[in-house]
PDB file of C-alpha atoms in Angstrom:
ATOM      1  CA  MET A   1      64.601 112.574 106.551  1.00  0.00           C
ATOM      2  CA  ALA A   2      65.210 114.730 103.563  1.00  0.00           C
ATOM      3  CA  THR A   3      62.490 116.993 104.616  1.00  0.00           C
ATOM      4  CA  ALA A   4      64.093 117.578 108.072  1.00  0.00           C
ATOM      5  CA  TRP A   5      67.049 119.549 106.486  1.00  0.00           C
ATOM      6  CA  VAL A   6      66.045 123.232 106.667  1.00  0.00           C
ATOM      7  CA  ALA A   7      67.736 123.951 103.331  1.00  0.00           C
ATOM      8  CA  GLY A   8      65.978 121.071 101.778  1.00  0.00           C
ATOM      9  CA  THR A   9      69.125 118.935 101.133  1.00  0.00           C
ATOM     10  CA  PRO A  10      71.651 117.612 103.605  1.00  0.00           C
ATOM     11  CA  PRO A  11      75.037 119.241 103.779  1.00  0.00           C
ATOM     12  CA  ALA A  12      77.861 117.707 101.799  1.00  0.00           C
ATOM     13  CA  ILE A  13      79.260 114.634 103.622  1.00  0.00           C
ATOM     14  CA  GLU A  14      82.851 115.165 104.781  1.00  0.00           C
ATOM     15  CA  PRO A  15      85.182 112.339 105.444  1.00  0.00           C
ATOM     16  CA  VAL A  16      85.334 111.334 109.166  1.00  0.00           C
ATOM     17  CA  VAL A  17      88.456 112.713 110.743  1.00  0.00           C
ATOM     18  CA  LEU A  18      89.129 111.658 114.274  1.00  0.00           C
ATOM     19  CA  VAL A  19      91.755 113.430 116.324  1.00  0.00           C
ATOM     20  CA  PRO A  20      93.132 112.626 119.764  1.00  0.00           C
ATOM     21  CA  TYR A  21      91.363 114.116 122.829  1.00  0.00           C
ATOM     22  CA  ASP A  22      91.956 117.802 123.155  1.00  0.00           C
ATOM     23  CA  PRO A  23      92.098 119.206 126.627  1.00  0.00           C
ATOM     24  CA  ARG A  24      90.854 122.532 125.176  1.00  0.00           C
ATOM     25  CA  TRP A  25      87.483 121.029 124.466  1.00  0.00           C
ATOM     26  CA  PRO A  26      85.845 121.662 127.883  1.00  0.00           C
ATOM     27  CA  ARG A  27      86.892 125.273 127.770  1.00  0.00           C
ATOM     28  CA  MET A  28      85.528 125.584 124.140  1.00  0.00           C
ATOM     29  CA  PHE A  29      82.268 124.175 125.546  1.00  0.00           C
ATOM     30  CA  ASP A  30      82.136 126.559 128.460  1.00  0.00           C
ATOM     31  CA  GLU A  31      82.668 129.554 125.992  1.00  0.00           C
ATOM     32  CA  GLN A  32      79.847 128.397 123.820  1.00  0.00           C
ATOM     33  CA  ALA A  33      77.621 127.619 126.848  1.00  0.00           C
ATOM     34  CA  ASP A  34      78.263 131.170 128.147  1.00  0.00           C
ATOM     35  CA  ALA A  35      77.346 132.609 124.684  1.00  0.00           C
ATOM     36  CA  ILE A  36      74.099 130.607 124.634  1.00  0.00           C
ATOM     37  CA  ARG A  37      73.140 131.609 128.213  1.00  0.00           C
ATOM     38  CA  GLU A  38      73.751 135.279 127.310  1.00  0.00           C
ATOM     39  CA  VAL A  39      71.604 135.254 124.219  1.00  0.00           C
ATOM     40  CA  LEU A  40      68.907 133.226 125.980  1.00  0.00           C
ATOM     41  CA  ALA A  41      69.011 135.253 129.183  1.00  0.00           C
ATOM     42  CA  GLY A  42      65.699 135.030 131.108  1.00  0.00           C
ATOM     43  CA  GLN A  43      64.885 131.675 129.578  1.00  0.00           C
ATOM     44  CA  ARG A  44      64.861 128.465 131.678  1.00  0.00           C
ATOM     45  CA  ILE A  45      67.376 126.382 129.872  1.00  0.00           C
ATOM     46  CA  THR A  46      69.793 123.555 130.450  1.00  0.00           C
ATOM     47  CA  ILE A  47      73.161 123.221 128.577  1.00  0.00           C
ATOM     48  CA  GLU A  48      75.259 120.023 128.571  1.00  0.00           C
ATOM     49  CA  HIS A  49      78.546 119.062 126.881  1.00  0.00           C
ATOM     50  CA  VAL A  50      77.761 115.663 125.243  1.00  0.00           C
ATOM     51  CA  GLY A  51      79.329 113.444 122.722  1.00  0.00           C
ATOM     52  CA  SER A  52      82.987 112.213 122.420  1.00  0.00           C
ATOM     53  CA  THR A  53      84.528 115.704 123.043  1.00  0.00           C
ATOM     54  CA  ALA A  54      82.914 115.559 126.466  1.00  0.00           C
ATOM     55  CA  VAL A  55      84.827 112.457 127.395  1.00  0.00           C
ATOM     56  CA  PRO A  56      88.450 112.908 128.521  1.00  0.00           C
ATOM     57  CA  GLY A  57      90.825 110.609 126.758  1.00  0.00           C
ATOM     58  CA  LEU A  58      88.418 109.861 123.905  1.00  0.00           C
ATOM     59  CA  ALA A  59      89.302 110.577 120.208  1.00  0.00           C
ATOM     60  CA  ALA A  60      86.680 112.441 118.527  1.00  0.00           C
ATOM     61  CA  LYS A  61      85.773 114.471 115.443  1.00  0.00           C
ATOM     62  CA  PRO A  62      86.679 118.091 116.489  1.00  0.00           C
ATOM     63  CA  ILE A  63      83.090 119.309 116.732  1.00  0.00           C
ATOM     64  CA  ILE A  64      81.642 120.314 120.159  1.00  0.00           C
ATOM     65  CA  ASP A  65      78.381 118.640 120.686  1.00  0.00           C
ATOM     66  CA  ILE A  66      76.014 120.392 122.895  1.00  0.00           C
ATOM     67  CA  ASP A  67      72.479 119.603 124.144  1.00  0.00           C
ATOM     68  CA  LEU A  68      70.305 122.596 124.871  1.00  0.00           C
ATOM     69  CA  ILE A  69      67.104 121.909 126.675  1.00  0.00           C
ATOM     70  CA  VAL A  70      64.449 124.649 126.264  1.00  0.00           C
ATOM     71  CA  ALA A  71      60.739 124.839 127.504  1.00  0.00           C
ATOM     72  CA  ASP A  72      59.480 123.746 123.986  1.00  0.00           C
ATOM     73  CA  SER A  73      61.888 122.892 121.134  1.00  0.00           C
ATOM     74  CA  ALA A  74      59.063 123.245 118.666  1.00  0.00           C
ATOM     75  CA  ASP A  75      58.657 126.913 119.642  1.00  0.00           C
ATOM     76  CA  GLU A  76      61.600 128.021 117.398  1.00  0.00           C
ATOM     77  CA  ALA A  77      60.647 131.630 117.732  1.00  0.00           C
ATOM     78  CA  THR A  78      61.632 131.629 121.284  1.00  0.00           C
ATOM     79  CA  TYR A  79      65.283 130.663 120.796  1.00  0.00           C
ATOM     80  CA  VAL A  80      66.370 130.330 117.183  1.00  0.00           C
ATOM     81  CA  PRO A  81      66.532 134.003 116.287  1.00  0.00           C
ATOM     82  CA  HIS A  82      68.687 134.640 119.384  1.00  0.00           C
ATOM     83  CA  LEU A  83      70.915 131.857 118.620  1.00  0.00           C
ATOM     84  CA  GLU A  84      71.237 133.017 114.977  1.00  0.00           C
ATOM     85  CA  ARG A  85      72.414 136.450 116.259  1.00  0.00           C
ATOM     86  CA  ALA A  86      75.205 134.473 118.241  1.00  0.00           C
ATOM     87  CA  GLY A  87      76.375 132.880 115.015  1.00  0.00           C
ATOM     88  CA  PHE A  88      74.528 129.633 114.984  1.00  0.00           C
ATOM     89  CA  ARG A  89      72.416 128.396 111.968  1.00  0.00           C
ATOM     90  CA  LEU A  90      69.381 126.176 112.037  1.00  0.00           C
ATOM     91  CA  VAL A  91      70.195 123.156 109.831  1.00  0.00           C
ATOM     92  CA  LEU A  92      67.884 120.469 110.943  1.00  0.00           C
ATOM     93  CA  ARG A  93      64.157 120.139 112.218  1.00  0.00           C
ATOM     94  CA  GLU A  94      62.929 116.799 113.288  1.00  0.00           C
ATOM     95  CA  PRO A  95      59.442 117.124 114.740  1.00  0.00           C
ATOM     96  CA  PHE A  96      58.899 113.355 114.511  1.00  0.00           C
ATOM     97  CA  TRP A  97      62.027 112.614 116.702  1.00  0.00           C
ATOM     98  CA  HIS A  98      61.479 114.209 120.026  1.00  0.00           C
ATOM     99  CA  GLN A  99      61.038 117.702 118.486  1.00  0.00           C
ATOM    100  CA  HIS A 100      64.855 117.755 117.807  1.00  0.00           C
ATOM    101  CA  ARG A 101      66.382 120.825 116.208  1.00  0.00           C
ATOM    102  CA  MET A 102      70.004 121.146 115.271  1.00  0.00           C
ATOM    103  CA  LEU A 103      71.983 124.341 114.784  1.00  0.00           C
ATOM    104  CA  THR A 104      75.650 124.566 113.849  1.00  0.00           C
ATOM    105  CA  ARG A 105      78.439 127.037 113.826  1.00  0.00           C
ATOM    106  CA  THR A 106      81.841 126.727 112.195  1.00  0.00           C
ATOM    107  CA  ALA A 107      84.257 128.614 114.403  1.00  0.00           C
ATOM    108  CA  PRO A 108      84.609 126.861 116.596  1.00  0.00           C
ATOM    109  CA  ALA A 109      82.773 123.794 115.076  1.00  0.00           C
ATOM    110  CA  VAL A 110      79.682 123.112 117.151  1.00  0.00           C
ATOM    111  CA  ASN A 111      76.557 120.914 116.788  1.00  0.00           C
ATOM    112  CA  LEU A 112      73.918 122.340 119.051  1.00  0.00           C
ATOM    113  CA  HIS A 113      71.129 119.782 119.599  1.00  0.00           C
ATOM    114  CA  VAL A 114      67.843 121.292 121.033  1.00  0.00           C
ATOM    115  CA  PHE A 115      65.293 119.219 122.888  1.00  0.00           C
ATOM    116  CA  GLY A 116      62.468 119.957 125.246  1.00  0.00           C
ATOM    117  CA  PRO A 117      62.411 118.732 128.884  1.00  0.00           C
ATOM    118  CA  ASN A 118      62.727 115.043 129.511  1.00  0.00           C
ATOM    119  CA  ALA A 119      63.476 114.186 125.868  1.00  0.00           C
ATOM    120  CA  PRO A 120      64.787 110.557 126.029  1.00  0.00           C
ATOM    121  CA  GLU A 121      67.654 111.178 123.588  1.00  0.00           C
ATOM    122  CA  HIS A 122      68.937 113.968 125.771  1.00  0.00           C
ATOM    123  CA  ILE A 123      68.871 111.599 128.822  1.00  0.00           C
ATOM    124  CA  ARG A 124      70.597 108.890 126.605  1.00  0.00           C
ATOM    125  CA  HIS A 125      73.408 111.343 125.766  1.00  0.00           C
ATOM    126  CA  LEU A 126      73.895 111.946 129.428  1.00  0.00           C
ATOM    127  CA  VAL A 127      73.965 108.302 130.368  1.00  0.00           C
ATOM    128  CA  PHE A 128      76.453 107.406 127.636  1.00  0.00           C
ATOM    129  CA  ARG A 129      78.728 110.449 128.378  1.00  0.00           C
ATOM    130  CA  ASP A 130      78.719 109.793 132.099  1.00  0.00           C
ATOM    131  CA  TRP A 131      79.246 105.964 131.656  1.00  0.00           C
ATOM    132  CA  LEU A 132      82.260 106.607 129.353  1.00  0.00           C
ATOM    133  CA  ARG A 133      83.718 109.093 131.797  1.00  0.00           C
ATOM    134  CA  THR A 134      83.698 106.552 134.523  1.00  0.00           C
ATOM    135  CA  HIS A 135      84.403 103.361 132.676  1.00  0.00           C
ATOM    136  CA  PRO A 136      87.692 103.632 130.882  1.00  0.00           C
ATOM    137  CA  GLY A 137      87.483 100.175 129.482  1.00  0.00           C
ATOM    138  CA  ASP A 138      84.354 101.081 127.602  1.00  0.00           C
ATOM    139  CA  ARG A 139      85.813 104.363 126.673  1.00  0.00           C
ATOM    140  CA  ASP A 140      88.786 102.655 125.099  1.00  0.00           C
ATOM    141  CA  LEU A 141      86.543 100.094 123.443  1.00  0.00           C
ATOM    142  CA  TYR A 142      84.505 102.783 122.000  1.00  0.00           C
ATOM    143  CA  GLY A 143      87.503 104.712 120.905  1.00  0.00           C
ATOM    144  CA  THR A 144      88.994 101.713 119.198  1.00  0.00           C
ATOM    145  CA  ALA A 145      85.714 100.928 117.369  1.00  0.00           C
ATOM    146  CA  LYS A 146      85.355 104.570 116.215  1.00  0.00           C
ATOM    147  CA  ARG A 147      88.962 104.510 114.699  1.00  0.00           C
ATOM    148  CA  ASP A 148      88.218 101.144 112.963  1.00  0.00           C
ATOM    149  CA  LEU A 149      84.935 102.324 111.672  1.00  0.00           C
ATOM    150  CA  ALA A 150      86.175 105.590 110.495  1.00  0.00           C
ATOM    151  CA  ALA A 151      88.852 103.701 108.456  1.00  0.00           C
ATOM    152  CA  LYS A 152      86.344 101.147 107.099  1.00  0.00           C
ATOM    153  CA  THR A 153      83.825 103.855 106.106  1.00  0.00           C
ATOM    154  CA  ALA A 154      86.271 106.275 104.621  1.00  0.00           C
ATOM    155  CA  ASP A 155      84.683 105.893 101.176  1.00  0.00           C
ATOM    156  CA  THR A 156      81.186 106.149 102.630  1.00  0.00           C
ATOM    157  CA  PRO A 157      81.260 108.659 105.631  1.00  0.00           C
ATOM    158  CA  ALA A 158      77.503 108.702 105.888  1.00  0.00           C
ATOM    159  CA  ASP A 159      77.805 105.028 107.132  1.00  0.00           C
ATOM    160  CA  TYR A 160      80.076 105.893 109.997  1.00  0.00           C
ATOM    161  CA  ASN A 161      77.286 106.830 112.552  1.00  0.00           C
ATOM    162  CA  LEU A 162      75.155 103.692 111.647  1.00  0.00           C
ATOM    163  CA  ALA A 163      78.139 101.508 111.864  1.00  0.00           C
ATOM    164  CA  LYS A 164      78.792 102.720 115.591  1.00  0.00           C
ATOM    165  CA  ASN A 165      75.263 101.566 116.646  1.00  0.00           C
ATOM    166  CA  PRO A 166      76.211  97.917 117.614  1.00  0.00           C
ATOM    167  CA  ILE A 167      79.062  99.036 119.922  1.00  0.00           C
ATOM    168  CA  ILE A 168      76.900 101.937 121.253  1.00  0.00           C
ATOM    169  CA  ASP A 169      74.107  99.596 122.008  1.00  0.00           C
ATOM    170  CA  GLU A 170      76.519  97.146 123.817  1.00  0.00           C
ATOM    171  CA  ILE A 171      77.828  99.985 125.926  1.00  0.00           C
ATOM    172  CA  TYR A 172      74.278 101.138 126.722  1.00  0.00           C
ATOM    173  CA  ALA A 173      73.225  97.661 127.676  1.00  0.00           C
ATOM    174  CA  ARG A 174      76.072  97.648 130.407  1.00  0.00           C
ATOM    175  CA  ALA A 175      75.096 101.140 131.479  1.00  0.00           C
ATOM    176  CA  PHE A 176      71.314 100.402 131.899  1.00  0.00           C
ATOM    177  CA  ASP A 177      71.975  97.069 133.470  1.00  0.00           C
ATOM    178  CA  HIS A 178      74.120  98.821 136.142  1.00  0.00           C
ATOM    179  CA  ALA A 179      71.522 101.549 136.705  1.00  0.00           C
ATOM    180  CA  ALA A 180      68.840  98.837 137.136  1.00  0.00           C
ATOM    181  CA  GLN A 181      70.980  97.070 139.782  1.00  0.00           C
ATOM    182  CA  ASN A 182      71.550 100.244 141.787  1.00  0.00           C
TER     183      ASN A 182
END
């Protein structure tokens, strides 16, 4: 994994800070999506608001997560220079994981995940987001788990994402079971 970080080392790990849902997050996503569409004009792309900031009522780290689907995420020359001119910075390259790339920006805080078409992780992001949007019980369960885990991993914030996996898997199981029955 260390070789995936473009700068050679992962960024400093910050404590996990969750904030209540902010109704400005969809507008912030829209602004970022418009900027991305502008710099990638002429390219066939899909842009989706994913992650906790995409779920009304869910507490989240105040970072807008965006999935950008391009023709070939491994072909960085077709999109990275354009995104860099728009203020994004390539920080992660994971050719071993669905050719995932991640770019970030700080004002506003954005994690831009780039995948190729039909990447399973992008589809998982959409399934999870849409399930939480339409199943408030699971949204609240996930929110409670996130708050508890943020407190439990305060001294080891890198463990936060891994600690969420059991509850995420539990929610995915319900979402996939529901999809299989319909």
